[in-house]
Coordinates of C-alpha atoms and ligand atoms in Angstrom, one line a residue:
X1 CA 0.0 0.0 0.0
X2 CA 1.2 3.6 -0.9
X3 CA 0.9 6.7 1.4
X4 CA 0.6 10.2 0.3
X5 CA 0.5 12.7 3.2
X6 CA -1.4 16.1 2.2
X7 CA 0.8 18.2 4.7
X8 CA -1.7 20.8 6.4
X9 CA -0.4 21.4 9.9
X10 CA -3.2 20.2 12.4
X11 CA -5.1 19.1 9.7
X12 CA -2.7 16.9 7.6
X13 CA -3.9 13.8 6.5
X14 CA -3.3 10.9 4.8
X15 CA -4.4 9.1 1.5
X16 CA -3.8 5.2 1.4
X17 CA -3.9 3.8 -2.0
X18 CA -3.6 0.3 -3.2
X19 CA -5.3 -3.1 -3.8
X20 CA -7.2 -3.8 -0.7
X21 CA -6.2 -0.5 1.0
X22 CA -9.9 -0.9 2.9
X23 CA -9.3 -4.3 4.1
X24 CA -7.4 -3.0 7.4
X25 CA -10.4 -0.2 8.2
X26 CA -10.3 -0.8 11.7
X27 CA -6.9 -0.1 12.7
X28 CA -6.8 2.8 9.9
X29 CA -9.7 4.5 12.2
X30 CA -8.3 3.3 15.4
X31 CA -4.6 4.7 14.5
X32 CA -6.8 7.9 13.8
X33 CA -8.7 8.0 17.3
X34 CA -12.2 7.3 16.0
X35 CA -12.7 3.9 18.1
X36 CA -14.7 4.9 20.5
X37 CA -16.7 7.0 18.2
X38 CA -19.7 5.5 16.1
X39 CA -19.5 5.6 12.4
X40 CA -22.3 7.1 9.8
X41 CA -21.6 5.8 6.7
X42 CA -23.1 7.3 3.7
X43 CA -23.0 6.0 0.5
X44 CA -25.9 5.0 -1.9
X45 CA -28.0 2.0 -3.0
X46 CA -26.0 0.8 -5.7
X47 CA -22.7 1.0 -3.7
X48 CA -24.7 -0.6 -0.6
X49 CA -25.5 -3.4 -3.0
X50 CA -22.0 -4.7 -4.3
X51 CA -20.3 -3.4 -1.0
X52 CA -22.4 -2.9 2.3
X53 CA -21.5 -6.4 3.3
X54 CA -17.5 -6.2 3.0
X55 CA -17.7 -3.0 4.5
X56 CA -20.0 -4.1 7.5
X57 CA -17.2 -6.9 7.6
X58 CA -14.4 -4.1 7.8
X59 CA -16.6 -2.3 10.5
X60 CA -17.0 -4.9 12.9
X61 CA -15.4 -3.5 15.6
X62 CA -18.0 -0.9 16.1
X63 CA -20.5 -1.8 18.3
X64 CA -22.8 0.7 16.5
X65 CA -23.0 1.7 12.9
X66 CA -25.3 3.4 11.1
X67 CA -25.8 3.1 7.1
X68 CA -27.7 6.1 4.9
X69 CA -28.5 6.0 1.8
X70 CA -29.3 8.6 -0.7
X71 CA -30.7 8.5 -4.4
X72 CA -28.2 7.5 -6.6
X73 CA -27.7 10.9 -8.7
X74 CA -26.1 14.4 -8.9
X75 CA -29.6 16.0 -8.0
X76 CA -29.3 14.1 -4.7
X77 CA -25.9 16.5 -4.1
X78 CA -28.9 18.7 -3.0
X79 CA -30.2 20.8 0.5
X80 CA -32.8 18.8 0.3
X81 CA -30.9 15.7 0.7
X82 CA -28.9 17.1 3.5
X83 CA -32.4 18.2 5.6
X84 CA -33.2 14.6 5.5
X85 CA -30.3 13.4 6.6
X86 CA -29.9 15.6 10.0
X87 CA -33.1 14.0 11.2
X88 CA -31.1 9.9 11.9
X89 CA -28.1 11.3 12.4
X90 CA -29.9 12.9 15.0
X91 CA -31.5 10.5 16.9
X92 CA -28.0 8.5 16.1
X93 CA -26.1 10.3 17.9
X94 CA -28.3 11.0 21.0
X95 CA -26.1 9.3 23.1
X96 CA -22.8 9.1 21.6
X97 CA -19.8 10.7 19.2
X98 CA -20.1 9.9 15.7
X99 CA -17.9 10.2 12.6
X100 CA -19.2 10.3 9.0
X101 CA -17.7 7.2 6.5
X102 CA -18.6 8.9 2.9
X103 CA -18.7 5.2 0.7
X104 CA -19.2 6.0 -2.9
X105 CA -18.4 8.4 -6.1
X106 CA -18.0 12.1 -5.8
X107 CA -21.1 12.6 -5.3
X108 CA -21.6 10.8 -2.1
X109 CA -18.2 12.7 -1.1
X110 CA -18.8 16.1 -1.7
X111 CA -22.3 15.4 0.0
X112 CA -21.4 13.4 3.0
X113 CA -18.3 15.9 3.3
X114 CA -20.5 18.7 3.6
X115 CA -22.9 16.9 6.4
X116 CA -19.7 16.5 8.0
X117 CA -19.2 20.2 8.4
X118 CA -21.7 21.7 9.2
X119 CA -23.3 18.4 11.4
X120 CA -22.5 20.6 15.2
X121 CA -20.1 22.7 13.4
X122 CA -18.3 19.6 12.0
X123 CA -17.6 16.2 12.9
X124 CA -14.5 13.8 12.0
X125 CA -15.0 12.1 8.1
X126 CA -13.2 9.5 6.5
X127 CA -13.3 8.9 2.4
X128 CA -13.5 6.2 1.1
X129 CA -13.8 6.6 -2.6
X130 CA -15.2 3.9 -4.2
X131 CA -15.3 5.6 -8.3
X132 CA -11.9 6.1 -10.5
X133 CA -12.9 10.2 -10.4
X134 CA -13.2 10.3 -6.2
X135 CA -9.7 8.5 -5.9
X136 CA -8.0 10.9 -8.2
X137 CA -9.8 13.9 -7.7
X138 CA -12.8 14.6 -5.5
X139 CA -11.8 12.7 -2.1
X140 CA -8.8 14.5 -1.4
X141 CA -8.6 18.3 -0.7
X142 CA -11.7 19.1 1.5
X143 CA -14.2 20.9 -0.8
X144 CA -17.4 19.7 0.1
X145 CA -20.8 21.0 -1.3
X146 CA -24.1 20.5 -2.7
X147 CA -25.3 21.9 -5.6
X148 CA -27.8 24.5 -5.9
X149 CA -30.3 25.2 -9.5
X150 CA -28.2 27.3 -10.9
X151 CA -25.2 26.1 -10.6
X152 CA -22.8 23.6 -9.2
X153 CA -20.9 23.2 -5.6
X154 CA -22.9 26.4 -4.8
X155 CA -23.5 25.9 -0.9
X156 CA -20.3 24.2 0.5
X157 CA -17.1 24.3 2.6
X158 CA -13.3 23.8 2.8
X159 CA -13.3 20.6 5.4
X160 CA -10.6 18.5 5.2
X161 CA -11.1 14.4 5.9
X162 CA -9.2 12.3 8.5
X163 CA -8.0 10.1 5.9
X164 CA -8.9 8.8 2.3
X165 CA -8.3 5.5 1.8
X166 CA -8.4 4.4 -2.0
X167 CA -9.2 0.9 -2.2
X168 CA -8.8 0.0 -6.2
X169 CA -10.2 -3.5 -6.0
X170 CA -13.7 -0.9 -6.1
X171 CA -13.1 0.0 -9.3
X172 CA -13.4 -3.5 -10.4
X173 CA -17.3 -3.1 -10.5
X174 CA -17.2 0.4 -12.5
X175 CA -18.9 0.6 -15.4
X176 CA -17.0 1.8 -18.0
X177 CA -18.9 5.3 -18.4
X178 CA -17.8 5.7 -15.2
X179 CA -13.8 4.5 -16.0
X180 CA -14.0 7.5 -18.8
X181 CA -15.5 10.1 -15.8
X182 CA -12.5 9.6 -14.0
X183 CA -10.3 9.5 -17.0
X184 CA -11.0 12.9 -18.1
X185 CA -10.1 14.3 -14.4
X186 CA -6.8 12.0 -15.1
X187 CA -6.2 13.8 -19.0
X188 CA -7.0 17.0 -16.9
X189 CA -3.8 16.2 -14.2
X190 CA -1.9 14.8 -17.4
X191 CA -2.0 18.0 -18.3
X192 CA -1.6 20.6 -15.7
X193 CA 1.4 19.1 -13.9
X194 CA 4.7 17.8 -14.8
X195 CA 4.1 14.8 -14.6
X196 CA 4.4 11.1 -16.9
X197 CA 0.7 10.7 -16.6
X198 CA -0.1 12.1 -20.1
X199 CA 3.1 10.0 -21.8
X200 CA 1.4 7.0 -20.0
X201 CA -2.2 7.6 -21.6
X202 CA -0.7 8.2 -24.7
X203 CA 1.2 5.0 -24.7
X204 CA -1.4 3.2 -23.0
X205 CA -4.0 0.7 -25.0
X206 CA -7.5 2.5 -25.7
X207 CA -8.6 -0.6 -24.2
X208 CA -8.6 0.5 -20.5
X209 CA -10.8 -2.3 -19.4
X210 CA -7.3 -4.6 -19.8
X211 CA -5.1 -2.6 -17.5
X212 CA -3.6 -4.2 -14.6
X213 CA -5.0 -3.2 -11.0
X214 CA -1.0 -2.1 -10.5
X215 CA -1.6 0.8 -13.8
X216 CA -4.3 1.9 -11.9
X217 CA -2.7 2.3 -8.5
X218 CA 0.7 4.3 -10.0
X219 CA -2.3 6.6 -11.8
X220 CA -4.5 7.3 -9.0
X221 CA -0.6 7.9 -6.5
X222 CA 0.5 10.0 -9.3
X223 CA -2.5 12.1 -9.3
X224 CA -2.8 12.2 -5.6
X225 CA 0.1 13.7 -5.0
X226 CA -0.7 16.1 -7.7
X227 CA -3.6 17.0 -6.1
X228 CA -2.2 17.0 -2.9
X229 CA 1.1 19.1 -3.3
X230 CA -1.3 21.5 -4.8
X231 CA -3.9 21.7 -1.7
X232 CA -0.7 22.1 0.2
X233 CA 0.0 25.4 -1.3
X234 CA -3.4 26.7 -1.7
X235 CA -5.8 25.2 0.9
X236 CA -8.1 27.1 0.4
X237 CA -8.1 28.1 -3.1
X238 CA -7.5 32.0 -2.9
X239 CA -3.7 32.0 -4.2
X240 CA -4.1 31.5 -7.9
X241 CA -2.4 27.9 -7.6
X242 CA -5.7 25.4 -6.6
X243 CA -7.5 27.1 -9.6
X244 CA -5.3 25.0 -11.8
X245 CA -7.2 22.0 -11.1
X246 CA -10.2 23.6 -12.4
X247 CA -8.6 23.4 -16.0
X248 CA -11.6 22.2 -17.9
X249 CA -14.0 22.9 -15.2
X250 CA -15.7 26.7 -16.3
X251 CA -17.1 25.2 -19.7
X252 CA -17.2 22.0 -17.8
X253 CA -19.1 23.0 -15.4
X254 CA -21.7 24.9 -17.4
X255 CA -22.5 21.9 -19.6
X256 CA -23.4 20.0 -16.5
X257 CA -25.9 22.9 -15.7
X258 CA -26.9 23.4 -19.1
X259 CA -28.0 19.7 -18.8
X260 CA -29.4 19.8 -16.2
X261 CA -27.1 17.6 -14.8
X262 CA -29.0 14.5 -15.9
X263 CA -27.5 13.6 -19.5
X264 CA -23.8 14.0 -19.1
X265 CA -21.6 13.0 -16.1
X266 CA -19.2 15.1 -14.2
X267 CA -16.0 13.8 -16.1
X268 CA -18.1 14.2 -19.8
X269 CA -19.1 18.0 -19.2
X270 CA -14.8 17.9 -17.8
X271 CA -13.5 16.2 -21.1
X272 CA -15.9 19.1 -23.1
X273 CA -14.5 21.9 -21.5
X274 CA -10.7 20.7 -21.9
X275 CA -11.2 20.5 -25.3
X276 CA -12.9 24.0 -25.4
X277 CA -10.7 26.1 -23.2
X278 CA -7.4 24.3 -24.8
X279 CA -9.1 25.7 -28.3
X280 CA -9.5 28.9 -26.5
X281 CA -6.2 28.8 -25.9
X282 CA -5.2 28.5 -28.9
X283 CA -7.2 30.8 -30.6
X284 CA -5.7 33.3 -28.0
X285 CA -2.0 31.8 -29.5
X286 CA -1.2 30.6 -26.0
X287 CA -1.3 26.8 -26.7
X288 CA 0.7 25.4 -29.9
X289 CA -1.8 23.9 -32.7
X290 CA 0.9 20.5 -31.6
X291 CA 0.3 20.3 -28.6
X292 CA -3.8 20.8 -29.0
X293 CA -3.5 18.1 -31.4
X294 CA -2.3 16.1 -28.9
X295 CA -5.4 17.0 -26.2
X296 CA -7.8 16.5 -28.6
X297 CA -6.2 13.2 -29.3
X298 CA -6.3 12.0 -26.2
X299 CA -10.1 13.1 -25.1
X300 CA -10.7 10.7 -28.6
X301 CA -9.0 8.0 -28.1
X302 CA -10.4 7.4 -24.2
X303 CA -14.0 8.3 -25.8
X304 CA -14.3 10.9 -22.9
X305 CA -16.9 13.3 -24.9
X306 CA -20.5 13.0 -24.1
X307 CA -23.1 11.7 -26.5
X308 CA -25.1 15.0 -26.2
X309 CA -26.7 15.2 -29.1
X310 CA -29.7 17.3 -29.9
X311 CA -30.4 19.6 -26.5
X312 CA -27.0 20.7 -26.4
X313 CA -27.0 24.6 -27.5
X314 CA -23.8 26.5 -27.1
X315 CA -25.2 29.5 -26.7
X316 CA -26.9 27.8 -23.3
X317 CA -23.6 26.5 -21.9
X318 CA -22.1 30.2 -22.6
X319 CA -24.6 31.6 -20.6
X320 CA -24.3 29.5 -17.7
X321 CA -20.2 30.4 -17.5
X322 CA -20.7 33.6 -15.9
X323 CA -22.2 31.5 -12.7
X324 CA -19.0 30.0 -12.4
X325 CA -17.4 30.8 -9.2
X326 CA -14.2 31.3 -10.6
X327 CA -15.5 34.8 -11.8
X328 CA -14.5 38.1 -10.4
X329 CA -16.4 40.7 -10.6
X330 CA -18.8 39.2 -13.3
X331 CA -15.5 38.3 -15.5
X332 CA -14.9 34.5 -16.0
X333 CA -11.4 32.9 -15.4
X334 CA -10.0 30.0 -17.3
X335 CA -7.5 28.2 -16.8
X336 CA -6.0 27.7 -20.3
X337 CA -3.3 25.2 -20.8
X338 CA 0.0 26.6 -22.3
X339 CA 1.4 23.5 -22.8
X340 CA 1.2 19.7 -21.6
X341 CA 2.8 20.0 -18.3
X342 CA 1.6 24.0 -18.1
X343 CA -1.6 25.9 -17.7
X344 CA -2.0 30.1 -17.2
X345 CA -5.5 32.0 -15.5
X346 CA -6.9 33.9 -18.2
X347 CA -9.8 36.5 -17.7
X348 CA -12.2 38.5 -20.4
X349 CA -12.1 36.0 -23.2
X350 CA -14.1 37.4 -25.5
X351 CA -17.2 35.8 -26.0
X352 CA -17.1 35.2 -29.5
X353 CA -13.8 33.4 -28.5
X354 CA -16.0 31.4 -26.5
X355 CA -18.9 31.0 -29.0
X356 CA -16.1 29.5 -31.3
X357 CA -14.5 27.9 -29.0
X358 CA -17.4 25.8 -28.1
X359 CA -18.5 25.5 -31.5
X360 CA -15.5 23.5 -32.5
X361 CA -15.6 21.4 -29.6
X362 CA -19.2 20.1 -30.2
X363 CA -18.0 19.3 -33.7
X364 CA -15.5 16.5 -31.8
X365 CA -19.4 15.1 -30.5
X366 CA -21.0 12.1 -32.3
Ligands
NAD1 N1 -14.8 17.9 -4.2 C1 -14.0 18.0 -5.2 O1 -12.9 18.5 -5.2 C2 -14.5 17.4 -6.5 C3 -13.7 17.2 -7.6 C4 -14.2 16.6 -8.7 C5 -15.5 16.2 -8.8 N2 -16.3 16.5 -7.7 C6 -17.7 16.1 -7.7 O2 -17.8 14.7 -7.9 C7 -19.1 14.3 -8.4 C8 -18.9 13.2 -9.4 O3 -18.4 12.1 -8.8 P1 -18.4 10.7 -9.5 O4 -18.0 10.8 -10.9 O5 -17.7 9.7 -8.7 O6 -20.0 10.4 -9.6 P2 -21.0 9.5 -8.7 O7 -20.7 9.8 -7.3 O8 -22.3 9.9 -9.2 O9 -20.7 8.0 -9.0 C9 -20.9 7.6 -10.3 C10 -21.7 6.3 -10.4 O10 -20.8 5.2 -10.0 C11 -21.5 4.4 -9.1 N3 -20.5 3.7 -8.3 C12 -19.7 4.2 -7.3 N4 -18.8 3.4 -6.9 C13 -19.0 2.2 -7.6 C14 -18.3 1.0 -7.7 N5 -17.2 0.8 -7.0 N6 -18.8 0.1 -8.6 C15 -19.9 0.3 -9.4 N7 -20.5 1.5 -9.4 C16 -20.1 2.5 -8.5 C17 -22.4 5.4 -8.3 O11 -23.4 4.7 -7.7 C18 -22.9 6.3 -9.5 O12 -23.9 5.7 -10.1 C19 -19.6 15.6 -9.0 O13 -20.7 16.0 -8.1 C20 -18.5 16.6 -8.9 O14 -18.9 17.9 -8.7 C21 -15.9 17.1 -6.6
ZN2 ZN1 -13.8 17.7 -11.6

């Protein structure tokens, strides 16, 4: 098993990563001083089905656990969802200390996460990602939040977890949809850091089903410590340096609400918007026409794009950028990549930059 430490001073953690990373739970949350707290897992019904059992296994030595479920979806990252959980958690905790257990995808994450925080001004959690995307991406760092209508991760919080332990025997049981969410958030660190992890997709089969459980534990380490050297430096994202890892993100994200977040998944509206902000880019003659070859490449030959068809109207994604909270003052940021390996915050692209921008990219859609 590897270790990655995401050094915060008192609230430094670590992520454990490997095959059966999960199986020693106990003395994980023991080591961390959670034994003679109760556990709240949350996760959803899906996950509950292939995994409550192992899990319940792996949480034996609570006396007391108790297991929520919410709707398996992105609209469940919702107030709503949260109001209903207070009321168990409630009655739960009556009588004793509890710690949340988020089990699941990013959703369950940045939802649990944010229960976490705000649950009596915040409680201890533990992630345990169980998708490709929440191991590389959403389970380390501490943003937690739900969404609101018009717009994503409106309502949330910086709140860092006690640990994160990626077990990649979970991703066994991902559909492949799923494999390609995560790989776009992977293209996106390929990118944005100087790292191998673009040489490696680029020499890698298309044929990701085949790779070795080890191929996935190097990727998810490499981009956890991506992720986490970055966190380091910008906790709380107000230094210009976290914003990197919202390189595909502003287009990204407005897909996702253009859709209403029901036809395209987190890493499809992702894989869109990388290929939109590095044609920005090069329309602005920041990013070589080589090098976007070789983005655009990539997002093909991993299938990352989503199959919106018919419903998907630039102009309606363009008008949902300026809810991005990236934006200052009404201006929208991106962050364009320079090169592979180098990305740069641009603000007051023009819009017909954006219009063409976008254009182009739906082209790339079947
Ligand atoms: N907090 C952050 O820094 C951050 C970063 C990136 C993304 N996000 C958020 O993450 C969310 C997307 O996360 P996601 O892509 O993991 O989606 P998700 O949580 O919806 O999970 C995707 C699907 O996979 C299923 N699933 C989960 N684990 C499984 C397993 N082991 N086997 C089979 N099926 C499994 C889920 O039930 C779900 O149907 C978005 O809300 C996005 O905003 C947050
Ligand atoms: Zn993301």
């Amino acid at each position: 098993m590897q270790k990655v430490t995401v050094s915060l001073k008192e609230r430094s953690y670590e992520i454990l990563i490997g095959k059966g990373a999960s199986i020693g739970l106990s003395g994980i949350l023991s080591r961390l001083g959670l034994s003679s707290y109760s556990p709240v897992v949350v996760s959803n019904p899906l996950v509950y089905k292939i995994y409550r059992n192992l899990l319940q296994d792996r949480l034996a030595a609570f006396k007391d656990v108790l297991f929520l479920s919410v709707p398996d979806s992105e609209r469940s990252k919702s107030w709503h969802t949260i109001s209903k959980l207070v009321r168990p958690v409630l009655d739960f905790s009556r009588d004793k200390s509890i710690f949340l257990i988020t089990f699941g995808g990013g959703v369950v994450g940045d939802l649990g996460g944010f229960l976490a925080a705000i649950y009596k001004r915040g409680v201890p959690y533990v992630q345990i990602p169980t998708t490709l995307l929440a191991q590389v991406d959403s389970a380390i760092g501490g943003k937690v939040a739900v969404d609101l209508s018009n717009g994503k991760n409106l309502l949330g919080a910086f709140y860092q977890p006690r640990a994160v332990v990626s077990d990649i025997d979970f991703l066994s049981t991902l559909p492949e949809r799923e494999i390609k969410n995560g790989l776009a958030e992977i293209i996106k660190y390929g990118i944005l850091g100087k790292s191998k992890i673009f040489n490696i997709l680029e020499e890698s089969t298309a044929d990701f089903v085949s790779w070795p459980a080890e191929t996935w534990a190097d990727i998810v380490l490499m981009c956890s410590c991506i992720k986490a050297s970055i966190v380091e430096k910008d906790e709380l994202d107000n230094k210009d340096i976290r914003i990197a890892l919202n390189l595909g993100h502003t287009i990204g994200h407005a897909v996702e609400t253009a859709c209403g977040y029901k036809s395209v998944t987190h890493g499809e509206g992702v894989a869109f918007g990388i290929l939109a902000e590095s044609v920005i880019s090069n329309l602005l003659g920041i990013l070589s026409e080589v090098d976007l070859g070789r983005i655009i490449k990539i997002i093909l030959k991993y299938k990352c794009l989503p199959a919106i068809k018919k419903g998907f109207c630039p102009k309606r994604v363009a008008s949902f950028i300026c809810y991005d909270k990236k934006a200052k003052l009404g201006i929208s940021r991106f962050v364009l990549p320079k090169s592979i390996g180098e990305t740069e915050v641009v603000s007051g692209v023009d819009a017909g930059v954006i219009a063409q921008s976008l254009e182009k990219a739906k082209s790339f859609v079947n």
